[in-house]
């Protein structure tokens, strides 16, 4: 049977869209429930952070992510590392939205430096650094002046090996943005296409789970963004029918 945390996360993500206060009340109920495990508590804090981000409450996002990371400190098991990865990514996004680029990049670098499962570490490096690089206007990090494309490709391979469809989608989307800023439109289009395909599969997988770490709605949004990116490139090449098809027109 689903745990209390599973039930709270599932209800908050699927039944409370646009009702952040109600969702947060339900998630906090899960946090206070007797017998909630460390992993489940961290997942609940992660879900709280996502709701805070939806409401643009950046300081609350960072507080929730700090709580999640404190709970998991010292635990080097793939499930914990996956939650840590998502909490770090959410922190990076929140700090960038806050305009604190320096802290965002420090968070990314610290997360990449965590030791753990080889595949998780590879994906972590690719996701966090491409995210920070694209969103942070390709700025330099402490000790990491640039991100090697080979590192990101290694991350894609690790994600593919483990069938981590969401990571594959996010990595390809980040690579597309990277190529787009470099003016490499054909390469960007290829990555957008791969991102859209992986995001569609991640949506199906998440919808079949009781309480996925990331809800299916997030993957739908990523798929739409990737298709829009492909369509914009098609329009720039005056491929109007292809653009309309990508946009579902």
Backbone as JSON, one array per atom type, in Angstrom:
{
  "sequence": "XXXXXXXXXXXXXXXXXXXXXXXXXXXXXXXXXXXXXXXXXXXXXXXXXXXXXXXXXXXXXXXXXXXXXXXXXXXXXXXXXXXXXXXXXXXXXXXXXXXXXXXXXXXXXXXXXXXXXXXXXXXXXXXXXXXXXXXXXXXXXXXXXXXXXXXXXXXXXXXXXXXXXXXXXXXXXXXXXXXXXXXXXXXXXXXXXXXXXXXXXXXXXXXXXXXXXXXXXXXXXXXXXXXXXXXXXXXXXXXXXXXXXXXXX",
  "N": [[0.85, -1.2, 0.0], [0.42, 2.32, -0.65], [2.58, 4.67, 0.99], [2.05, 7.09, 3.66], [3.35, 9.43, 2.93], [3.56, 9.07, 0.14], [0.83, 9.2, -0.55], [0.19, 11.82, 0.25], [1.91, 13.38, -1.36], [1.06, 12.63, -3.92], [-1.63, 13.51, -3.9], [-1.29, 16.27, -3.44], [0.1, 17.05, -5.75], [-1.54, 16.27, -7.87], [-4.2, 16.85, -7.35], [-4.35, 19.4, -6.44], [-3.71, 21.5, -8.14], [-2.88, 24.81, -8.74], [-3.73, 25.45, -6.24], [-1.96, 26.21, -4.01], [-1.68, 26.71, -1.22], [-3.41, 24.85, -0.04], [-2.2, 22.51, -0.97], [0.31, 22.67, 0.31], [-0.46, 22.48, 2.99], [-1.34, 19.83, 3.05], [1.03, 18.45, 2.45], [2.58, 19.17, 4.64], [1.17, 17.86, 6.59], [1.88, 15.26, 5.99], [4.58, 15.41, 6.67], [4.46, 15.61, 9.43], [3.4, 13.24, 10.18], [3.36, 10.23, 12.12], [6.11, 7.98, 12.07], [7.13, 8.6, 9.56], [9.6, 8.15, 7.17], [13.15, 9.01, 6.77], [13.84, 9.35, 4.05], [11.28, 9.7, 2.93], [10.49, 12.03, 4.26], [12.33, 13.83, 3.2], [11.53, 13.77, 0.52], [9.0, 14.91, 0.8], [9.68, 17.5, 1.65], [10.94, 18.32, -0.7], [8.75, 18.32, -2.46], [7.28, 20.35, -1.24], [8.98, 22.48, -1.77], [8.72, 22.71, -4.55], [6.08, 23.59, -4.75], [6.3, 26.03, -3.43], [7.96, 27.31, -5.25], [6.26, 27.51, -7.44], [4.61, 29.47, -6.46], [6.28, 31.59, -6.42], [7.72, 32.03, -4.08], [10.59, 32.45, -3.16], [12.44, 32.41, -0.98], [11.25, 30.56, 0.71], [11.41, 28.29, -0.87], [14.17, 27.81, -0.83], [14.52, 27.32, 1.88], [13.04, 24.95, 2.22], [14.53, 23.23, 0.55], [16.95, 23.23, 1.88], [16.22, 21.91, 4.21], [15.59, 19.38, 3.18], [18.09, 18.59, 2.17], [19.63, 18.57, 4.49], [18.51, 16.44, 5.91], [19.35, 14.3, 4.35], [22.06, 14.27, 4.44], [25.13, 12.67, 4.26], [24.07, 10.24, 3.53], [24.63, 7.85, 1.21], [23.19, 6.56, -1.02], [21.58, 5.49, -4.01], [18.67, 6.25, -4.16], [18.52, 8.37, -2.27], [20.46, 10.07, -3.3], [19.3, 10.78, -5.71], [17.16, 12.33, -4.87], [18.57, 14.36, -3.61], [19.85, 15.45, -5.85], [17.65, 16.53, -7.29], [16.81, 18.4, -5.4], [18.99, 20.11, -5.32], [18.95, 21.08, -7.94], [16.54, 22.48, -7.89], [17.17, 24.41, -6.02], [19.19, 25.78, -7.42], [17.67, 26.84, -9.56], [15.92, 28.5, -8.1], [17.69, 30.33, -6.9], [18.78, 31.55, -9.16], [16.49, 32.76, -10.2], [16.1, 34.56, -8.19], [18.1, 36.24, -8.7], [20.6, 35.85, -7.74], [23.21, 34.96, -8.94], [25.84, 34.15, -8.33], [25.61, 32.58, -5.99], [23.97, 30.61, -6.99], [25.63, 29.3, -8.82], [27.62, 28.41, -7.09], [26.15, 26.61, -5.57], [25.57, 24.71, -7.55], [28.16, 23.8, -8.19], [28.97, 22.74, -5.72], [27.16, 20.66, -5.46], [27.86, 19.04, -7.61], [30.29, 18.21, -6.73], [29.73, 16.3, -4.83], [30.28, 13.04, -3.57], [29.36, 9.78, -4.74], [27.1, 7.37, -6.17], [28.25, 6.31, -9.33], [26.8, 6.66, -11.78], [24.71, 8.35, -11.0], [26.23, 10.54, -10.19], [27.41, 11.35, -12.6], [25.17, 12.13, -14.11], [24.23, 14.11, -12.43], [26.29, 16.04, -12.59], [26.13, 16.76, -15.31], [23.43, 17.74, -15.53], [23.23, 19.81, -13.55], [25.32, 21.59, -14.17], [24.88, 22.27, -16.88], [22.38, 23.4, -16.62], [22.88, 25.61, -14.91], [24.67, 26.93, -16.53], [23.27, 27.57, -18.91], [21.02, 29.02, -17.91], [22.31, 30.9, -16.4], [23.53, 32.56, -18.18], [25.88, 31.52, -19.39], [27.97, 31.97, -17.6], [31.1, 32.01, -15.74], [32.13, 29.45, -13.43], [33.18, 28.89, -10.03], [36.28, 27.62, -10.28], [35.5, 26.16, -12.44], [35.59, 26.87, -15.51], [34.34, 26.38, -17.93], [31.93, 24.14, -19.36], [32.53, 20.97, -20.43], [31.43, 19.55, -23.45], [31.65, 16.84, -23.74], [31.38, 15.89, -21.13], [28.7, 16.33, -20.67], [27.55, 14.7, -22.59], [28.36, 12.25, -21.57], [26.81, 12.22, -19.32], [24.27, 12.03, -20.45], [24.47, 9.47, -21.55], [24.71, 7.95, -19.19], [22.23, 8.43, -18.03], [20.57, 7.31, -19.97], [21.37, 4.62, -19.8], [20.31, 3.88, -17.36], [17.66, 4.24, -17.77], [16.57, 6.66, -17.0], [14.39, 8.64, -17.8], [13.45, 11.25, -17.45], [15.77, 12.67, -16.76], [17.22, 12.33, -19.11], [15.59, 13.82, -20.81], [15.81, 16.41, -19.66], [18.57, 16.9, -19.86], [19.02, 16.84, -22.65], [17.4, 18.99, -23.35], [18.76, 21.07, -22.08], [21.17, 20.93, -23.51], [20.2, 21.66, -26.01], [19.49, 24.32, -25.57], [22.01, 25.32, -25.03], [23.32, 24.94, -27.51], [21.71, 26.58, -29.04], [22.27, 29.16, -28.08], [24.77, 29.34, -29.11], [24.37, 29.59, -31.74], [24.12, 27.3, -33.27], [21.95, 25.96, -34.99], [20.9, 23.6, -36.23], [21.95, 21.53, -34.66], [20.82, 22.24, -32.23], [18.13, 21.84, -32.8], [18.04, 19.07, -33.12], [18.61, 18.23, -30.5], [16.43, 19.37, -29.15], [14.37, 17.83, -30.25], [15.01, 15.27, -29.29], [14.73, 15.78, -26.58], [11.98, 16.35, -26.38], [10.88, 13.85, -27.07], [11.87, 12.18, -25.02], [10.74, 13.47, -22.82], [8.02, 13.07, -23.22], [7.87, 10.31, -22.82], [8.74, 10.24, -20.18], [6.64, 11.52, -18.97], [4.58, 9.62, -19.29], [5.63, 7.56, -17.72], [5.78, 8.77, -15.17], [3.09, 9.3, -14.7], [2.15, 6.79, -14.21], [3.1, 6.16, -11.76], [2.62, 6.2, -8.18], [3.51, 8.38, -6.57], [5.57, 10.17, -8.02], [8.96, 11.5, -8.04], [9.19, 13.8, -9.56], [6.4, 15.36, -10.94], [4.05, 14.26, -13.5], [3.08, 16.47, -14.83], [5.1, 18.34, -14.99], [6.77, 17.17, -16.87], [5.15, 17.28, -19.11], [5.11, 20.02, -19.55], [7.81, 20.44, -20.14], [8.06, 18.94, -22.48], [6.37, 20.44, -24.16], [7.78, 22.87, -24.22], [10.11, 22.02, -25.5], [9.14, 21.2, -28.0], [8.22, 23.68, -28.87], [10.66, 25.02, -29.09], [11.84, 23.58, -31.2], [10.0, 24.22, -33.19], [10.33, 26.98, -33.45], [12.9, 27.09, -34.52], [12.41, 25.81, -36.94], [10.7, 27.69, -38.11], [12.49, 29.8, -38.37], [13.95, 28.85, -40.43], [12.14, 29.0, -42.39], [10.41, 26.86, -42.66], [7.46, 26.29, -42.78], [5.26, 24.48, -42.7], [6.3, 22.35, -41.24], [6.77, 23.63, -38.82], [4.15, 24.26, -38.05], [3.15, 21.7, -37.69], [4.69, 20.78, -35.55], [3.75, 22.46, -33.58], [1.24, 21.57, -33.35], [-0.77, 22.59, -34.94]],
  "CA": [[0.0, 0.0, 0.0], [1.21, 3.55, -0.67], [2.86, 5.27, 2.29], [1.39, 8.39, 3.9], [4.05, 10.43, 2.12], [3.13, 8.86, -1.24], [-0.53, 9.69, -0.71], [0.2, 13.28, 0.36], [2.56, 13.95, -2.55], [0.18, 12.39, -5.07], [-2.81, 14.4, -3.81], [-0.85, 17.66, -3.59], [0.53, 17.34, -7.12], [-2.55, 15.97, -8.89], [-5.53, 17.37, -7.01], [-4.26, 20.77, -5.89], [-3.1, 22.43, -9.1], [-3.38, 26.16, -8.54], [-4.14, 25.61, -4.84], [-0.69, 25.95, -3.33], [-1.83, 26.67, 0.24], [-3.99, 23.55, 0.3], [-1.18, 21.5, -1.23], [1.33, 22.75, 1.35], [-1.05, 21.93, 4.22], [-1.35, 18.37, 2.94], [2.42, 17.99, 2.52], [3.02, 19.33, 6.03], [0.54, 16.77, 7.33], [2.74, 14.1, 5.78], [5.83, 15.59, 7.43], [4.22, 15.44, 10.86], [2.81, 11.92, 10.42], [4.26, 9.32, 12.82], [6.74, 6.91, 11.3], [7.6, 9.03, 8.24], [11.04, 7.86, 7.06], [14.01, 10.12, 6.36], [13.69, 9.55, 2.61], [9.96, 10.27, 2.67], [10.5, 13.42, 4.73], [13.06, 14.62, 2.2], [10.66, 13.89, -0.65], [7.93, 15.87, 1.13], [10.28, 18.84, 1.59], [11.14, 18.62, -2.12], [7.43, 18.67, -3.01], [6.96, 21.68, -0.7], [9.79, 23.45, -2.51], [8.14, 22.9, -5.88], [4.89, 24.42, -4.58], [6.77, 27.39, -3.12], [8.46, 27.9, -6.5], [5.07, 27.87, -8.23], [4.05, 30.71, -5.9], [7.37, 32.57, -6.43], [8.23, 32.26, -2.72], [11.94, 31.94, -3.34], [13.09, 32.11, 0.3], [10.67, 29.32, 1.21], [12.0, 27.21, -1.68], [15.52, 27.54, -0.33], [14.38, 26.72, 3.21], [12.61, 23.55, 2.04], [15.64, 22.45, -0.01], [17.93, 23.08, 2.94], [15.69, 20.86, 5.09], [15.74, 18.09, 2.49], [19.51, 18.24, 2.08], [20.11, 18.26, 5.84], [18.05, 15.09, 6.24], [20.03, 13.28, 3.56], [23.51, 14.43, 4.53], [25.85, 11.47, 4.65], [23.45, 9.03, 2.98], [25.13, 7.67, -0.16], [22.43, 5.52, -1.71], [20.96, 6.11, -5.19], [17.42, 6.99, -3.95], [18.81, 9.62, -1.59], [21.22, 10.92, -4.21], [18.37, 11.32, -6.71], [16.41, 13.41, -4.22], [19.54, 15.45, -3.44], [20.04, 16.07, -7.16], [16.5, 17.38, -7.6], [16.78, 19.54, -4.48], [20.04, 21.04, -5.76], [18.48, 21.75, -9.16], [15.5, 23.43, -7.5], [17.88, 25.52, -5.38], [19.84, 26.55, -8.48], [16.62, 27.61, -10.25], [15.41, 29.54, -7.2], [18.72, 31.36, -6.73], [18.87, 32.3, -10.41], [15.3, 33.62, -10.26], [16.32, 35.6, -7.18], [19.15, 37.13, -9.22], [21.84, 35.57, -7.04], [23.91, 34.04, -9.83], [27.02, 33.6, -7.68], [25.19, 31.5, -5.09], [23.44, 29.52, -7.83], [26.75, 28.54, -9.37], [28.28, 27.72, -5.98], [25.29, 25.46, -5.25], [25.78, 23.71, -8.61], [29.5, 23.24, -8.06], [28.99, 21.93, -4.5], [26.4, 19.44, -5.73], [28.65, 18.22, -8.52], [31.41, 17.67, -5.97], [29.32, 15.23, -3.91], [30.65, 11.68, -3.98], [28.24, 8.85, -4.69], [26.94, 6.45, -7.29], [28.89, 6.86, -10.55], [25.81, 7.11, -12.76], [24.03, 9.53, -10.45], [27.18, 11.65, -10.2], [27.56, 11.81, -13.99], [23.95, 12.86, -14.48], [24.21, 15.31, -11.6], [27.22, 17.02, -13.17], [25.57, 17.27, -16.57], [22.21, 18.52, -15.33], [23.43, 21.03, -12.78], [26.19, 22.56, -14.83], [24.24, 22.83, -18.08], [21.3, 24.26, -16.14], [23.45, 26.86, -14.44], [25.33, 27.63, -17.63], [22.27, 28.15, -19.82], [20.21, 30.01, -17.22], [23.18, 31.94, -15.88], [24.2, 33.27, -19.29], [27.2, 30.96, -19.69], [28.97, 32.59, -16.74], [32.12, 31.1, -15.22], [31.92, 28.96, -12.08], [34.41, 28.78, -9.24], [37.08, 26.46, -10.63], [34.98, 25.48, -13.63], [35.4, 27.98, -16.44], [33.4, 25.99, -18.96], [31.46, 22.77, -19.23], [32.88, 20.21, -21.62], [30.29, 18.85, -24.03], [31.84, 15.4, -23.51], [30.83, 15.59, -19.82], [27.25, 16.29, -20.78], [27.22, 13.49, -23.34], [28.52, 11.15, -20.62], [25.63, 12.26, -18.45], [23.16, 11.49, -21.25], [24.67, 8.01, -21.63], [24.4, 7.37, -17.88], [20.77, 8.5, -17.87], [19.98, 6.31, -20.89], [21.66, 3.29, -19.27], [19.44, 3.62, -16.22], [16.29, 4.56, -18.17], [16.11, 7.86, -16.29], [13.86, 9.39, -18.94], [13.38, 12.67, -17.12], [17.12, 13.24, -16.85], [17.54, 12.4, -20.54], [14.85, 14.96, -21.36], [16.37, 17.68, -19.19], [19.91, 17.07, -20.41], [18.91, 17.21, -24.06], [16.85, 20.33, -23.42], [19.86, 21.97, -21.75], [22.09, 20.95, -24.66], [19.56, 22.44, -27.08], [19.65, 25.74, -25.22], [23.44, 25.59, -25.17], [23.61, 25.08, -28.94], [20.96, 27.72, -29.55], [23.02, 30.38, -27.77], [25.99, 29.35, -29.94], [23.96, 29.74, -33.14], [24.15, 26.0, -33.97], [20.52, 25.68, -35.03], [20.61, 22.2, -36.56], [22.25, 20.72, -33.48], [19.8, 22.58, -31.23], [16.88, 21.2, -33.2], [18.19, 17.64, -32.81], [18.49, 18.05, -29.05], [15.04, 19.66, -28.78], [13.57, 16.68, -30.64], [15.3, 14.2, -28.33], [14.15, 16.19, -25.29], [10.53, 16.19, -26.46], [10.58, 12.42, -27.06], [12.13, 11.65, -23.67], [9.79, 14.07, -21.89], [6.73, 12.38, -23.42], [8.0, 9.01, -22.15], [8.83, 10.5, -18.74], [5.27, 11.82, -18.55], [3.86, 8.35, -19.17], [6.18, 6.81, -16.58], [5.39, 9.45, -13.93], [1.64, 9.15, -14.52], [1.87, 5.43, -13.75], [3.6, 6.03, -10.39], [1.76, 6.81, -7.17], [4.05, 9.69, -6.17], [6.9, 10.35, -8.62], [9.74, 12.62, -7.5], [8.73, 14.94, -10.36], [5.08, 14.98, -11.44], [3.91, 14.17, -14.95], [2.77, 17.79, -15.4], [6.37, 18.99, -15.3], [7.28, 16.62, -18.12], [4.31, 17.82, -20.18], [5.59, 21.38, -19.81], [9.12, 20.35, -20.8], [7.81, 18.49, -23.86], [5.83, 21.58, -24.9], [8.87, 23.82, -24.43], [11.04, 21.46, -26.5], [8.47, 21.3, -29.3], [8.23, 25.09, -29.25], [12.02, 25.34, -29.54], [12.0, 23.02, -32.55], [9.14, 24.97, -34.11], [10.95, 28.29, -33.69], [14.01, 26.88, -35.45], [11.79, 25.53, -38.24], [10.22, 28.98, -38.65], [13.64, 30.61, -38.78], [14.37, 28.3, -41.72], [10.96, 29.14, -43.25], [9.76, 25.55, -42.83], [6.21, 26.65, -42.12], [4.41, 23.29, -42.45], [6.93, 21.6, -40.14], [6.53, 24.4, -37.59], [2.75, 24.08, -37.68], [3.0, 20.33, -37.2], [5.3, 20.71, -34.22], [2.9, 23.21, -32.66], [-0.06, 20.94, -33.31], [-1.75, 23.45, -35.62]],
  "C": [[0.88, 1.25, 0.0], [1.41, 4.1, 0.75], [2.07, 6.57, 2.44], [2.03, 9.47, 3.02], [3.64, 10.31, 0.65], [1.76, 9.48, -1.47], [-0.58, 11.22, -0.66], [0.8, 13.93, -0.88], [1.66, 13.8, -3.77], [-1.01, 13.34, -5.05], [-2.4, 15.85, -4.06], [-0.5, 18.0, -5.03], [-0.61, 17.21, -8.13], [-3.91, 16.59, -8.6], [-5.52, 18.82, -6.57], [-3.58, 21.74, -6.86], [-3.74, 23.81, -8.95], [-3.84, 26.44, -7.12], [-2.94, 25.33, -3.94], [-0.84, 25.86, -1.82], [-2.4, 25.33, 0.69], [-2.95, 22.44, 0.13], [-0.13, 21.49, -0.12], [0.81, 22.21, 2.68], [-1.02, 20.41, 4.21], [0.07, 17.81, 3.08], [2.96, 18.1, 3.95], [2.39, 18.29, 6.93], [1.38, 15.5, 7.2], [4.02, 14.2, 6.59], [5.64, 15.32, 8.92], [3.65, 14.06, 11.21], [3.81, 11.01, 11.13], [4.85, 8.28, 11.87], [7.2, 7.3, 9.9], [9.12, 8.86, 8.17], [11.82, 9.09, 6.64], [13.84, 10.41, 4.87], [12.34, 10.19, 2.28], [9.87, 11.72, 3.13], [11.21, 14.32, 3.73], [12.23, 14.82, 0.95], [9.53, 14.91, -0.4], [8.46, 17.3, 1.13], [10.51, 19.27, 0.14], [9.83, 19.04, -2.77], [6.98, 20.04, -2.51], [7.71, 22.76, -1.49], [9.22, 23.75, -3.88], [6.89, 23.79, -5.8], [5.27, 25.86, -4.25], [7.28, 28.08, -4.39], [7.31, 28.32, -7.4], [4.5, 29.2, -7.78], [5.09, 31.83, -5.84], [7.85, 32.94, -5.03], [9.65, 31.68, -2.63], [12.61, 31.57, -2.01], [12.55, 30.82, 0.89], [11.17, 28.1, 0.42], [13.35, 26.81, -1.08], [15.48, 26.91, 1.06], [14.01, 25.25, 3.09], [13.75, 22.69, 1.51], [16.74, 22.24, 1.02], [17.52, 21.98, 3.91], [15.91, 19.49, 4.46], [17.2, 17.65, 2.48], [20.1, 17.9, 3.44], [19.72, 16.84, 6.25], [18.9, 14.02, 5.57], [21.55, 13.34, 3.65], [24.16, 13.14, 5.01], [25.26, 10.18, 4.13], [23.87, 8.89, 1.52], [24.46, 6.45, -0.79], [21.7, 6.19, -2.87], [19.63, 6.82, -4.93], [17.64, 8.35, -3.28], [19.53, 10.6, -2.52], [20.32, 11.54, -5.27], [17.57, 12.47, -6.12], [17.33, 14.62, -4.02], [19.75, 16.19, -4.75], [18.89, 17.0, -7.48], [16.43, 18.59, -6.67], [17.83, 20.58, -4.87], [19.59, 21.8, -7.01], [17.42, 22.8, -8.83], [16.14, 24.65, -6.83], [18.55, 26.41, -6.42], [18.82, 27.43, -9.21], [16.14, 28.77, -9.38], [16.41, 30.68, -7.05], [18.88, 32.2, -8.0], [17.67, 33.24, -10.57], [15.4, 34.79, -9.28], [17.34, 36.62, -7.67], [20.49, 36.91, -8.55], [22.63, 34.53, -7.83], [25.12, 33.39, -9.16], [26.65, 32.41, -6.8], [24.65, 30.31, -5.88], [24.58, 28.66, -8.36], [27.52, 27.81, -8.28], [27.48, 26.49, -5.57], [25.51, 24.34, -6.27], [27.13, 23.02, -8.44], [29.58, 22.33, -6.83], [28.27, 20.61, -4.74], [27.18, 18.5, -6.62], [29.8, 17.55, -7.77], [31.05, 16.56, -5.01], [29.74, 13.87, -4.45], [29.44, 10.77, -3.86], [28.25, 7.91, -5.87], [27.45, 7.08, -8.58], [27.88, 7.41, -11.55], [25.08, 8.35, -12.28], [24.95, 10.74, -10.51], [27.35, 12.22, -11.61], [26.36, 12.64, -14.43], [23.86, 14.16, -13.71], [25.09, 16.41, -12.19], [26.63, 17.63, -14.44], [24.38, 18.18, -16.36], [22.49, 19.85, -14.64], [24.27, 22.06, -13.52], [25.57, 23.11, -16.12], [23.11, 23.75, -17.68], [21.84, 25.61, -15.72], [24.06, 27.65, -15.58], [24.31, 28.3, -18.55], [21.5, 29.27, -19.14], [21.04, 31.17, -16.7], [24.01, 32.62, -16.94], [25.66, 32.85, -19.47], [28.3, 31.58, -18.83], [29.95, 31.54, -16.21], [31.76, 30.68, -13.8], [33.25, 28.99, -11.33], [35.14, 27.5, -9.62], [36.59, 25.7, -11.83], [34.64, 26.56, -14.66], [34.37, 27.64, -17.5], [32.98, 24.54, -18.71], [31.78, 22.04, -20.53], [31.66, 19.48, -22.15], [30.41, 17.34, -23.81], [31.28, 14.99, -22.15], [29.31, 15.45, -19.89], [26.81, 15.05, -21.56], [27.37, 12.25, -22.45], [27.32, 11.07, -19.7], [24.41, 11.69, -19.17], [23.26, 9.97, -21.32], [24.32, 7.33, -20.31], [22.89, 7.36, -17.64], [20.09, 7.45, -18.74], [20.18, 4.89, -20.35], [20.67, 2.9, -18.18], [17.97, 3.9, -16.51], [15.72, 5.7, -17.34], [15.62, 8.85, -17.35], [13.82, 10.89, -18.67], [14.72, 13.35, -17.23], [17.54, 13.36, -18.31], [16.85, 13.6, -21.17], [15.49, 16.28, -20.95], [17.76, 17.94, -19.77], [19.86, 17.5, -21.87], [18.34, 18.61, -24.23], [17.93, 21.37, -23.1], [20.86, 22.07, -22.89], [21.51, 21.77, -25.81], [19.72, 23.93, -26.81], [21.08, 26.2, -25.38], [23.78, 25.84, -26.64], [22.91, 26.29, -29.54], [21.71, 29.02, -29.29], [24.29, 30.49, -28.59], [25.66, 29.5, -31.42], [23.99, 28.45, -33.94], [22.73, 25.45, -34.03], [20.19, 24.22, -35.32], [20.85, 21.28, -35.36], [21.2, 20.96, -32.39], [18.48, 21.88, -31.54], [16.91, 19.7, -32.88], [17.98, 17.39, -31.32], [17.07, 18.35, -28.56], [14.14, 18.46, -29.09], [13.77, 15.52, -29.66], [14.68, 14.51, -26.97], [12.64, 15.97, -25.29], [10.13, 14.72, -26.38], [10.75, 11.83, -25.66], [11.13, 12.2, -22.66], [8.42, 13.41, -22.0], [6.75, 11.02, -22.72], [8.07, 9.17, -20.64], [7.45, 10.82, -18.18], [4.48, 10.54, -18.33], [4.32, 7.57, -17.95], [5.73, 7.43, -15.26], [3.91, 9.26, -13.64], [1.28, 7.78, -13.97], [2.34, 5.2, -12.31], [2.64, 6.7, -9.41], [2.22, 8.22, -6.83], [5.45, 9.86, -6.74], [7.63, 11.54, -8.0], [9.38, 13.91, -8.24], [7.43, 14.52, -11.03], [5.06, 14.96, -12.97], [3.66, 15.52, -15.6], [4.05, 18.54, -15.78], [6.94, 18.48, -16.61], [6.45, 17.08, -19.31], [4.78, 19.22, -20.57], [6.93, 21.36, -20.55], [8.95, 19.9, -22.25], [7.31, 19.65, -24.71], [6.92, 22.6, -25.2], [9.84, 23.33, -25.51], [10.44, 21.52, -27.89], [8.44, 22.74, -29.8], [9.61, 25.5, -29.76], [12.27, 24.82, -30.94], [11.21, 23.81, -33.57], [9.75, 26.34, -34.44], [12.13, 28.18, -34.65], [13.48, 26.6, -36.85], [11.31, 26.83, -38.89], [11.37, 29.86, -39.1], [14.19, 30.14, -40.11], [13.24, 28.31, -42.74], [10.33, 27.8, -43.6], [8.41, 25.62, -42.13], [5.35, 25.42, -41.79], [4.99, 22.48, -41.28], [6.67, 22.3, -38.81], [5.09, 24.22, -37.11], [2.51, 22.68, -37.1], [3.54, 20.19, -35.8], [4.43, 21.4, -33.17], [1.5, 22.63, -32.56], [-1.16, 21.76, -33.97], [-2.34, 22.75, -36.86]]
}
